[in-house]
PDB file of N, CA and C in Angstrom:
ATOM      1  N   UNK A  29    -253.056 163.262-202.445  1.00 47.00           N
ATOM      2  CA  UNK A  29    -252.972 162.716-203.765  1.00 47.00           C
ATOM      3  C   UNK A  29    -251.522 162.603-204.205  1.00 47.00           C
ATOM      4  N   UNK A  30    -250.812 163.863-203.742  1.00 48.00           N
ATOM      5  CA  UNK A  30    -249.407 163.461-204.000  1.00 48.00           C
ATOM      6  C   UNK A  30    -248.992 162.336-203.230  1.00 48.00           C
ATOM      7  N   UNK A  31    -248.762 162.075-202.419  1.00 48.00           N
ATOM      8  CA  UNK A  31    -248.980 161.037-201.701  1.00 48.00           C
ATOM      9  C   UNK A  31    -248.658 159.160-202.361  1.00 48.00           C
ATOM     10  N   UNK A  32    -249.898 159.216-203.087  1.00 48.00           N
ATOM     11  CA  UNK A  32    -250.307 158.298-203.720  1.00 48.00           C
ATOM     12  C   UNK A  32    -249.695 157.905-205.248  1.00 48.00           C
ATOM     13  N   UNK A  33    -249.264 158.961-205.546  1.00 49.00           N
ATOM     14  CA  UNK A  33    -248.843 159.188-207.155  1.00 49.00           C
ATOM     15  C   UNK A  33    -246.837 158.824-206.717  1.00 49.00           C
ATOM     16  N   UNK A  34    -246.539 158.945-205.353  1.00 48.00           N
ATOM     17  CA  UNK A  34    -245.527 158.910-204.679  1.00 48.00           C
ATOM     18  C   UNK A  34    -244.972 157.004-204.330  1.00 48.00           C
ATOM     19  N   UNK A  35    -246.063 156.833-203.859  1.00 46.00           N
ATOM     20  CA  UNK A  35    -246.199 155.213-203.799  1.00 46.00           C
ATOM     21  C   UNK A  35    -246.326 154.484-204.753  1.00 46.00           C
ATOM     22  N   UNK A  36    -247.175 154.916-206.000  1.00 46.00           N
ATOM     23  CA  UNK A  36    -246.774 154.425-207.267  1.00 46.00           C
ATOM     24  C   UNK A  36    -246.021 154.345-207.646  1.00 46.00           C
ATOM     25  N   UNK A  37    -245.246 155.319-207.763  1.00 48.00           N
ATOM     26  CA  UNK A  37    -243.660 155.382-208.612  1.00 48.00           C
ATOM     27  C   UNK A  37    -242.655 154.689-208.036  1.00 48.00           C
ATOM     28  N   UNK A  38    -242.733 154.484-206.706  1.00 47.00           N
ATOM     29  CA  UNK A  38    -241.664 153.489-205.626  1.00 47.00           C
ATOM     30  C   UNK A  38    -242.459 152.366-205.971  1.00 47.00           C
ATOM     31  N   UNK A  39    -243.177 152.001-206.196  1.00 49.00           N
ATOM     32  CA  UNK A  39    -243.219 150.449-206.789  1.00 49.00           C
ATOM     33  C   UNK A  39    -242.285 150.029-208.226  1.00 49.00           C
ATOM     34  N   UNK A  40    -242.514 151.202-209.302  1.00 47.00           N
ATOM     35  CA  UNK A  40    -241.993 151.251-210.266  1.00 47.00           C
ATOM     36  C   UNK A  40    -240.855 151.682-210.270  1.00 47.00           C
ATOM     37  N   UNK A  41    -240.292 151.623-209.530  1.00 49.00           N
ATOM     38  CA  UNK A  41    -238.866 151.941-209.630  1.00 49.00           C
ATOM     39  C   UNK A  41    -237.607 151.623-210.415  1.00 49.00           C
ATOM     40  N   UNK A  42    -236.660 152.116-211.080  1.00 49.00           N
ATOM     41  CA  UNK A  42    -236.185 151.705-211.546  1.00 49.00           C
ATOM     42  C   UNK A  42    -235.227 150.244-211.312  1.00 49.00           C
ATOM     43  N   UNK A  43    -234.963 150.615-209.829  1.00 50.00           N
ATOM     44  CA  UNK A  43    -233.969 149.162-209.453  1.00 50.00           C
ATOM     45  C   UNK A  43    -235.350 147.876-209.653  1.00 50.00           C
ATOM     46  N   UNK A  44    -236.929 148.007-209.498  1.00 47.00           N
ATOM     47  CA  UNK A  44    -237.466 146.980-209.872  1.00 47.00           C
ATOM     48  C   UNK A  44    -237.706 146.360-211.253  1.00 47.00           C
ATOM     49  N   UNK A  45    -237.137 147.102-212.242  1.00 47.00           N
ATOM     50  CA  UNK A  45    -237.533 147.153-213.341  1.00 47.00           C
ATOM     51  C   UNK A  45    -236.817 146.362-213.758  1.00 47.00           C
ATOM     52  N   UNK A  46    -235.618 146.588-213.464  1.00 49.00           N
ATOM     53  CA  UNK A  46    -233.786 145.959-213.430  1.00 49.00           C
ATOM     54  C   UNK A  46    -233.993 144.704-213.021  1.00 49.00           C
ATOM     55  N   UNK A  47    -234.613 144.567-212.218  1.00 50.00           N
ATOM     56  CA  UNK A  47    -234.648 142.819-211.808  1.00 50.00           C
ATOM     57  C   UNK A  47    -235.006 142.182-212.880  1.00 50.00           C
ATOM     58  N   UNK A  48    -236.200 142.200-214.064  1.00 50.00           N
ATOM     59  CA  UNK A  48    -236.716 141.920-214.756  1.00 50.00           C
ATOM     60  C   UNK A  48    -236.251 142.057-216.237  1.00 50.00           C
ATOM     61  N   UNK A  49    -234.884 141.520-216.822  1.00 52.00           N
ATOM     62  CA  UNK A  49    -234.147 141.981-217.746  1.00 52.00           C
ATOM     63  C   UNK A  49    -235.253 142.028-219.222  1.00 52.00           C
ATOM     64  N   UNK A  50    -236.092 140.783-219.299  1.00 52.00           N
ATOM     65  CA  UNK A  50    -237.027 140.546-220.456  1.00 52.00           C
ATOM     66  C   UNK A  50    -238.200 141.249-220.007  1.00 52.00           C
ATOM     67  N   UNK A  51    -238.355 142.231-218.911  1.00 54.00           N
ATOM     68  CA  UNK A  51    -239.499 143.012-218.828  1.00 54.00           C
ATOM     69  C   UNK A  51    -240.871 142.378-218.693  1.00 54.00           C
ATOM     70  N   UNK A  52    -240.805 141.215-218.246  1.00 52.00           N
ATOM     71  CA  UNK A  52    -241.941 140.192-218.246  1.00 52.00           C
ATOM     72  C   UNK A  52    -242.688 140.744-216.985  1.00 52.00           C
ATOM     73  N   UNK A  53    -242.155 141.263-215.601  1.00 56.00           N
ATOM     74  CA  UNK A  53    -242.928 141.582-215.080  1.00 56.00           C
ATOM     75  C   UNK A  53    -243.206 140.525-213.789  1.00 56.00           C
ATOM     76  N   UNK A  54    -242.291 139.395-213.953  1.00 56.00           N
ATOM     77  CA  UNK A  54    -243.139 138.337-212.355  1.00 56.00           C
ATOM     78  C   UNK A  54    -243.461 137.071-213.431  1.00 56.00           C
ATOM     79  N   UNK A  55    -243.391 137.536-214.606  1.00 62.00           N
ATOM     80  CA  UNK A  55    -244.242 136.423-215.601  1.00 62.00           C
ATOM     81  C   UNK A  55    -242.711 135.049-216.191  1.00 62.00           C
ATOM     82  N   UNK A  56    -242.403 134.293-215.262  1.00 66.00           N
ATOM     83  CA  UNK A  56    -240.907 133.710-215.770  1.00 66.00           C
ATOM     84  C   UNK A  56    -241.977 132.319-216.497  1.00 66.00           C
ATOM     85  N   UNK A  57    -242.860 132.126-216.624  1.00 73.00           N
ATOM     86  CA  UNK A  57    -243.721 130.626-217.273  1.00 73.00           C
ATOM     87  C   UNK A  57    -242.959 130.664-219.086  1.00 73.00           C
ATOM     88  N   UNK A  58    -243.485 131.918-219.326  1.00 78.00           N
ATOM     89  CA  UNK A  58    -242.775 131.854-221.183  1.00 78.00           C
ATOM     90  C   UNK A  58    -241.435 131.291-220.872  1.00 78.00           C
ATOM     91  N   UNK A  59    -240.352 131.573-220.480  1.00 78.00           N
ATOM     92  CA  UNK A  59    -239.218 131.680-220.090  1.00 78.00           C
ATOM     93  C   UNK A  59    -238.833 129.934-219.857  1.00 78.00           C
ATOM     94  N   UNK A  60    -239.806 129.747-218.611  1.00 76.00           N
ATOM     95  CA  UNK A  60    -239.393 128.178-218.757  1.00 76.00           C
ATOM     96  C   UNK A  60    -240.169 127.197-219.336  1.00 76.00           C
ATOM     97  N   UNK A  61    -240.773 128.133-220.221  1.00 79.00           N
ATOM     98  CA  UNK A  61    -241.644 127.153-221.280  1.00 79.00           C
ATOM     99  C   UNK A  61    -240.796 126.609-222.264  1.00 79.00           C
ATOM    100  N   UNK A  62    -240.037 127.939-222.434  1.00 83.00           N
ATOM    101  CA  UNK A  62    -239.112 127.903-223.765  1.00 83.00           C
ATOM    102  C   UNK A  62    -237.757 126.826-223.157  1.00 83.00           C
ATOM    103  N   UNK A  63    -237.353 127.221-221.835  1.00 84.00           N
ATOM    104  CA  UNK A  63    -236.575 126.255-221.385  1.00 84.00           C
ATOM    105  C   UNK A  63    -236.584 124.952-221.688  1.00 84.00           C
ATOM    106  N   UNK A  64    -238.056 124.346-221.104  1.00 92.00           N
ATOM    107  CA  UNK A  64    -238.015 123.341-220.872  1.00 92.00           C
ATOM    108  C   UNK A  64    -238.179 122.669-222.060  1.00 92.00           C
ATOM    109  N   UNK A  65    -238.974 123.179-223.190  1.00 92.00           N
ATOM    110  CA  UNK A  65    -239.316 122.800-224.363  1.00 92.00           C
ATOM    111  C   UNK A  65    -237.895 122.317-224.967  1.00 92.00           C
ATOM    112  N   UNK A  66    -236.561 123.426-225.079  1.00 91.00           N
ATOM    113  CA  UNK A  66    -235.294 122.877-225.868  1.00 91.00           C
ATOM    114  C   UNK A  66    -234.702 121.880-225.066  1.00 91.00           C
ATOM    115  N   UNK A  67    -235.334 121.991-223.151  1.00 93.00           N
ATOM    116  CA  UNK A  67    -234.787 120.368-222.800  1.00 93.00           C
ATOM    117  C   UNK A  67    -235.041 118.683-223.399  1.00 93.00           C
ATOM    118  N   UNK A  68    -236.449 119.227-223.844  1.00 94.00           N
ATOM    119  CA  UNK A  68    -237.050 117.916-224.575  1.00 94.00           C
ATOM    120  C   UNK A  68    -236.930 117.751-225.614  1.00 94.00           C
ATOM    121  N   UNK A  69    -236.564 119.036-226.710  1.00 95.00           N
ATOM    122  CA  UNK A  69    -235.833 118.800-227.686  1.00 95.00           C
ATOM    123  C   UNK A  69    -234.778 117.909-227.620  1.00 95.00           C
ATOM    124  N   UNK A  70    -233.977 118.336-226.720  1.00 96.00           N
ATOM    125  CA  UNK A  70    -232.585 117.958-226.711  1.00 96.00           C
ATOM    126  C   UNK A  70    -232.668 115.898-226.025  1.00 96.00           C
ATOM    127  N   UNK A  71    -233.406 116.097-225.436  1.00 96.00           N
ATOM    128  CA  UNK A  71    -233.503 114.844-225.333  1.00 96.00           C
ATOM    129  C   UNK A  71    -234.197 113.653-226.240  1.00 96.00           C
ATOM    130  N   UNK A  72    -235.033 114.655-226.785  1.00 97.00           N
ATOM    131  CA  UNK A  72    -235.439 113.435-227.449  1.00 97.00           C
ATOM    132  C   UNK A  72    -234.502 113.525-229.173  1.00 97.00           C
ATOM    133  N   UNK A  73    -233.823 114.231-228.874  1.00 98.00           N
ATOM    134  CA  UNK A  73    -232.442 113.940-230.284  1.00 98.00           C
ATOM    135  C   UNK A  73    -231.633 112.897-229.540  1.00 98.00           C
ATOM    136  N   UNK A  74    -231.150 113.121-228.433  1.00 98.00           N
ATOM    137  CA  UNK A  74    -230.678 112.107-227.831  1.00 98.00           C
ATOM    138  C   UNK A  74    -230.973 110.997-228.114  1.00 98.00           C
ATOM    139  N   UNK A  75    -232.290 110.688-227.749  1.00 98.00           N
ATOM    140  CA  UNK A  75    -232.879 109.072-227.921  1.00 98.00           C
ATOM    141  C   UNK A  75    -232.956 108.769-229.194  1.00 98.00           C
ATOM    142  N   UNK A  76    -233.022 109.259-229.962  1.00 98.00           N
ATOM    143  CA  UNK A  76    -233.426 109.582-231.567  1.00 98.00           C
ATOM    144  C   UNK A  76    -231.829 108.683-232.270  1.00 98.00           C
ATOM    145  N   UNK A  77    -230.582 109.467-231.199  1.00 98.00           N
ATOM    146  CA  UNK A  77    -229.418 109.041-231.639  1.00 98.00           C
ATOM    147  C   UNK A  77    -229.069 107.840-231.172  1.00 98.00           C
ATOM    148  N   UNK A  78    -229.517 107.500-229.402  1.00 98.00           N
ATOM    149  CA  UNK A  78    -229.201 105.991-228.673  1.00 98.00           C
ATOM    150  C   UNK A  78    -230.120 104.781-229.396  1.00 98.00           C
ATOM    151  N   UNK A  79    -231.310 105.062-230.266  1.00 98.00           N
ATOM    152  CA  UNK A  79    -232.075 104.192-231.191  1.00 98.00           C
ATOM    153  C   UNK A  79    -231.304 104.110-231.987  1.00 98.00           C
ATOM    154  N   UNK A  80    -231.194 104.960-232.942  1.00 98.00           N
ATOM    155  CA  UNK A  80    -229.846 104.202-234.019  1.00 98.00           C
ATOM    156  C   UNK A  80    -228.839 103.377-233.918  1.00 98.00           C
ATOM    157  N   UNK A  81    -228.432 104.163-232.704  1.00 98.00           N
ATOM    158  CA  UNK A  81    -226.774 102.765-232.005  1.00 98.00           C
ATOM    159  C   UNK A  81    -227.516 101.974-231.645  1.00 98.00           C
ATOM    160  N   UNK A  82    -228.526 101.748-230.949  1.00 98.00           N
ATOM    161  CA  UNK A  82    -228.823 100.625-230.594  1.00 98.00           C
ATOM    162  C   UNK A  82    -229.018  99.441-231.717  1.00 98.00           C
ATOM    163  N   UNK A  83    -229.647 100.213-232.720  1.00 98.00           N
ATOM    164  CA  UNK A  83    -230.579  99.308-233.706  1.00 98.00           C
ATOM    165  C   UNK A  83    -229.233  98.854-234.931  1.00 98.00           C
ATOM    166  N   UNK A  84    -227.872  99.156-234.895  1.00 98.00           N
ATOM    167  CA  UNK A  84    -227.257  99.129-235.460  1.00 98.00           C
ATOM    168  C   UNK A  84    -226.456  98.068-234.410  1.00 98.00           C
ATOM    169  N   UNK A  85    -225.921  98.278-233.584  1.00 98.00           N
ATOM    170  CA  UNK A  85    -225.436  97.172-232.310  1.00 98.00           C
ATOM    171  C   UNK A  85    -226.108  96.093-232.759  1.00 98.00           C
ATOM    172  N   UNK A  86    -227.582  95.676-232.586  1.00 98.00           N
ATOM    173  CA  UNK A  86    -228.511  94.837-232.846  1.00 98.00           C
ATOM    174  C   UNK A  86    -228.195  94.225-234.378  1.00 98.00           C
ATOM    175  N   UNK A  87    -228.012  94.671-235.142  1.00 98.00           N
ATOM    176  CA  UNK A  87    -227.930  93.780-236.389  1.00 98.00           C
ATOM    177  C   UNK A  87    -226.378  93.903-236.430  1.00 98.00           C
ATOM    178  N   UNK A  88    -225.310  94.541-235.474  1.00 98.00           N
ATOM    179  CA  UNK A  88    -223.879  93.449-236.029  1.00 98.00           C
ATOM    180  C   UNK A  88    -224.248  92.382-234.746  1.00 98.00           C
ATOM    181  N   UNK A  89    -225.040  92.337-233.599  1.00 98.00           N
ATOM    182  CA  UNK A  89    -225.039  91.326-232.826  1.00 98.00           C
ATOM    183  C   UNK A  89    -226.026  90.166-233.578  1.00 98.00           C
ATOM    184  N   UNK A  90    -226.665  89.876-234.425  1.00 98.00           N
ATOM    185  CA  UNK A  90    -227.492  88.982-235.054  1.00 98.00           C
ATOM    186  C   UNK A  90    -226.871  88.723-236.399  1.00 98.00           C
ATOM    187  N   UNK A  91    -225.562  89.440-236.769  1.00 98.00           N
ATOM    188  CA  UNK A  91    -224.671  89.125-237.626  1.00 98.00           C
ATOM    189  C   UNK A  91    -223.342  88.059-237.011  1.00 98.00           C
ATOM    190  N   UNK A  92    -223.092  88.616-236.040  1.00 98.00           N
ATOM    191  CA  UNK A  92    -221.993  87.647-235.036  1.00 98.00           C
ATOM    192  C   UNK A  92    -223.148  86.384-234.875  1.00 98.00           C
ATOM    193  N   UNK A  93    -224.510  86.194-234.778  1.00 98.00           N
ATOM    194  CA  UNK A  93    -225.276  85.389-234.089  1.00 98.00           C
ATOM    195  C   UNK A  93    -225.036  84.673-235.379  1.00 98.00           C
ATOM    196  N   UNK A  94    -225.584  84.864-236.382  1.00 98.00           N
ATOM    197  CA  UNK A  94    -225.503  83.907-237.599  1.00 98.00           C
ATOM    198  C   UNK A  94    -224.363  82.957-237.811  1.00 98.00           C
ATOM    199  N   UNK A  95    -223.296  83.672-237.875  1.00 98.00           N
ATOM    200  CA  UNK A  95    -221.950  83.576-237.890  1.00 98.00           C
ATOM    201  C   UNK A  95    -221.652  82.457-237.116  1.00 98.00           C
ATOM    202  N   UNK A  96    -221.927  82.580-235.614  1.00 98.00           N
ATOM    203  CA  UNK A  96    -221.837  81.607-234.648  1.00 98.00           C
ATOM    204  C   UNK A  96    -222.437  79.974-235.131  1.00 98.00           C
ATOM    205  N   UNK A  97    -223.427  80.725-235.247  1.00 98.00           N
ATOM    206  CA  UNK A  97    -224.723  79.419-235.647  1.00 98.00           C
ATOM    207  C   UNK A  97    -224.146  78.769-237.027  1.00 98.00           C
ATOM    208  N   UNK A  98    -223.595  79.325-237.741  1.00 98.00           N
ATOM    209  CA  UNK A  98    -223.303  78.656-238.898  1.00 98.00           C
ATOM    210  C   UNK A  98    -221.781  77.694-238.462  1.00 98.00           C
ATOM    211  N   UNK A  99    -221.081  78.419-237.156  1.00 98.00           N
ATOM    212  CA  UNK A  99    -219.481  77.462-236.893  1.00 98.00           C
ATOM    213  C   UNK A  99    -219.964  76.516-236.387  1.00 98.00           C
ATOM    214  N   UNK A 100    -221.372  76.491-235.580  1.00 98.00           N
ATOM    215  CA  UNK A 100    -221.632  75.641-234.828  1.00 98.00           C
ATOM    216  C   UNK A 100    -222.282  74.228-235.609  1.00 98.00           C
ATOM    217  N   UNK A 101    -222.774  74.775-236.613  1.00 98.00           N
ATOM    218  CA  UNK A 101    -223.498  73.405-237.685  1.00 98.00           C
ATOM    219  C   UNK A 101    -221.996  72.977-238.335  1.00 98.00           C
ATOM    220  N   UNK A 102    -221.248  73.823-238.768  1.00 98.00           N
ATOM    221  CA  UNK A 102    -219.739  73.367-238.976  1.00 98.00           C
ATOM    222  C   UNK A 102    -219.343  72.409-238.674  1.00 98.00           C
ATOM    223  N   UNK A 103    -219.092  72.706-236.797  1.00 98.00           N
ATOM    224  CA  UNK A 103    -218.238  72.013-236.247  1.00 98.00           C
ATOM    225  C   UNK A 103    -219.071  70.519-236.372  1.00 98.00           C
ATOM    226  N   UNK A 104    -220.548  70.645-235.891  1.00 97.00           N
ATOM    227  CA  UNK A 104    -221.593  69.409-235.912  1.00 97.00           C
ATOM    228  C   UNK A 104    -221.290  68.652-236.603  1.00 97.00           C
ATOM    229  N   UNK A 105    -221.129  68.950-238.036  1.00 96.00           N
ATOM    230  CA  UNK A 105    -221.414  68.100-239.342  1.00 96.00           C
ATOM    231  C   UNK A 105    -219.744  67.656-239.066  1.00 96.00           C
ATOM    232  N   UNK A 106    -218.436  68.278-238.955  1.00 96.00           N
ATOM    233  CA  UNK A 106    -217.252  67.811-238.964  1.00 96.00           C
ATOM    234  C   UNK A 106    -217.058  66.557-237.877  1.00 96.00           C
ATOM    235  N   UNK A 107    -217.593  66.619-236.644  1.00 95.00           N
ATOM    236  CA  UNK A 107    -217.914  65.704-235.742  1.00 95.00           C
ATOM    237  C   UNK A 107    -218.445  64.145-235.901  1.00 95.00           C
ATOM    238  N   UNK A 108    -219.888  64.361-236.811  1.00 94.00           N
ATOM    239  CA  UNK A 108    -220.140  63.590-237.170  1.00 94.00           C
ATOM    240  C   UNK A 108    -219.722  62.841-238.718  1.00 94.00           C
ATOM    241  N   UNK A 109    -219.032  63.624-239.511  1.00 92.00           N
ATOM    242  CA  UNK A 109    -218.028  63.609-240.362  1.00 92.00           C
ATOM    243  C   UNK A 109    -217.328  62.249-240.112  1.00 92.00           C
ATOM    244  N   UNK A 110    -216.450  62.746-238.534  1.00 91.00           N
ATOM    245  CA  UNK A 110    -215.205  61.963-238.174  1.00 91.00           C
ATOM    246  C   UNK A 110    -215.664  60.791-237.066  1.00 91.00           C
ATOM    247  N   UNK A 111    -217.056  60.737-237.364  1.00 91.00           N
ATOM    248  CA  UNK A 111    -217.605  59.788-236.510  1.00 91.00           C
ATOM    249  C   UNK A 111    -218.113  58.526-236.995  1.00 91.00           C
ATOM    250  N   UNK A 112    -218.331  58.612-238.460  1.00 84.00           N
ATOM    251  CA  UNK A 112    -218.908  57.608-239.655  1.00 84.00           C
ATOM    252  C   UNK A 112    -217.283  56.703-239.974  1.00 84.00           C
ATOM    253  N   UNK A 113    -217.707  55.289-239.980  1.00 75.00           N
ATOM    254  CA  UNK A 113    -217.211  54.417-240.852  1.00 75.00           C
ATOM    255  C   UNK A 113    -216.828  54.746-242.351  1.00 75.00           C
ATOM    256  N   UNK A 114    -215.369  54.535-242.328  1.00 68.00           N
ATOM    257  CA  UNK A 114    -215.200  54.790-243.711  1.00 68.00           C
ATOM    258  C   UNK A 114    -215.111  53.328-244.246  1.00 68.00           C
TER     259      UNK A 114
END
Protein backbone atom coordinates (compact mmCIF):
# COMPACT_ATOMS: atom_id res chain seq x y z
CA UNK A 1 0.00 0.00 0.00
CA UNK A 2 2.87 2.16 0.62
CA UNK A 3 3.83 1.40 -2.52
CA UNK A 4 0.93 2.84 -4.21
CA UNK A 5 0.41 6.02 -2.13
CA UNK A 6 4.32 6.32 -3.49
CA UNK A 7 3.28 6.28 -7.21
CA UNK A 8 0.69 8.70 -6.58
CA UNK A 9 2.65 11.35 -5.32
CA UNK A 10 5.37 10.90 -8.30
CA UNK A 11 2.68 11.64 -10.58
CA UNK A 12 1.93 14.74 -8.56
CA UNK A 13 4.92 16.00 -8.31
CA UNK A 14 5.91 19.13 -7.91
CA UNK A 15 8.12 19.66 -11.16
CA UNK A 16 4.55 18.42 -12.86
CA UNK A 17 2.62 20.89 -11.36
CA UNK A 18 5.19 23.60 -12.59
CA UNK A 19 4.57 22.74 -16.07
CA UNK A 20 1.06 23.89 -15.67
CA UNK A 21 1.44 27.66 -14.58
CA UNK A 22 -2.72 28.28 -14.73
CA UNK A 23 -3.09 24.87 -12.98
CA UNK A 24 -5.45 23.72 -15.69
CA UNK A 25 -4.09 20.40 -15.58
CA UNK A 26 -3.62 19.16 -19.61
CA UNK A 27 -6.81 21.40 -20.08
CA UNK A 28 -5.02 24.33 -22.66
CA UNK A 29 -8.90 24.57 -24.80
CA UNK A 30 -9.99 27.69 -22.21
CA UNK A 31 -6.64 29.12 -22.95
CA UNK A 32 -6.98 29.00 -26.68
CA UNK A 33 -10.43 29.76 -26.56
CA UNK A 34 -9.61 32.95 -25.02
CA UNK A 35 -6.74 33.21 -27.57
CA UNK A 36 -8.38 32.76 -30.39
CA UNK A 37 -11.48 34.68 -29.49
CA UNK A 38 -9.14 38.24 -29.02
CA UNK A 39 -7.71 36.99 -32.54
CA UNK A 40 -11.14 37.59 -34.01
CA UNK A 41 -11.67 40.38 -32.05
CA UNK A 42 -8.80 41.90 -33.35
CA UNK A 43 -9.60 41.18 -36.71
CA UNK A 44 -12.68 41.94 -37.11
CA UNK A 45 -11.76 45.74 -35.69
CA UNK A 46 -9.51 45.52 -38.40
CA UNK A 47 -12.11 45.08 -41.07
CA UNK A 48 -14.42 47.29 -39.17
CA UNK A 49 -11.46 49.96 -39.82
CA UNK A 50 -10.46 48.75 -43.78
CA UNK A 51 -14.61 49.34 -44.34
CA UNK A 52 -14.42 52.79 -43.34
CA UNK A 53 -11.28 53.60 -45.58
CA UNK A 54 -12.68 51.89 -48.01
CA UNK A 55 -16.15 53.47 -47.94
CA UNK A 56 -14.56 56.86 -47.58
CA UNK A 57 -11.91 56.20 -50.68
CA UNK A 58 -15.25 55.35 -52.49
CA UNK A 59 -17.05 58.61 -52.13
CA UNK A 60 -13.75 60.94 -52.75
CA UNK A 61 -13.46 58.45 -55.89
CA UNK A 62 -17.26 59.23 -57.08
CA UNK A 63 -16.43 62.83 -56.09
CA UNK A 64 -13.29 62.98 -58.57
CA UNK A 65 -15.95 60.88 -60.87
CA UNK A 66 -18.48 63.74 -60.87
CA UNK A 67 -15.94 66.24 -61.23
CA UNK A 68 -14.58 64.46 -64.29
CA UNK A 69 -17.99 64.03 -65.80
CA UNK A 70 -18.89 67.51 -65.31
CA UNK A 71 -15.09 68.72 -67.36
CA UNK A 72 -16.13 66.38 -69.73
CA UNK A 73 -19.79 67.96 -70.61
CA UNK A 74 -17.56 71.23 -70.32
CA UNK A 75 -15.23 70.52 -72.69
CA UNK A 76 -18.38 68.93 -75.06
CA UNK A 77 -20.50 71.93 -74.96
CA UNK A 78 -17.10 74.30 -75.56
CA UNK A 79 -16.40 72.10 -78.71
CA UNK A 80 -19.51 72.37 -80.01
CA UNK A 81 -19.62 76.02 -78.86
CA UNK A 82 -16.63 76.60 -81.35
CA UNK A 83 -18.18 74.50 -83.88
CA UNK A 84 -21.54 76.62 -84.62
CA UNK A 85 -21.73 79.44 -87.18
CA UNK A 86 -21.64 82.68 -85.83
Amino acid sequence: MTESIGYHRSKMSPTRMMDDPQGRRGSDIPLKRDISTAALLTHEQQLKEDIARLRREEQELREKDHRVKQNIVAVREKIAAERRPY
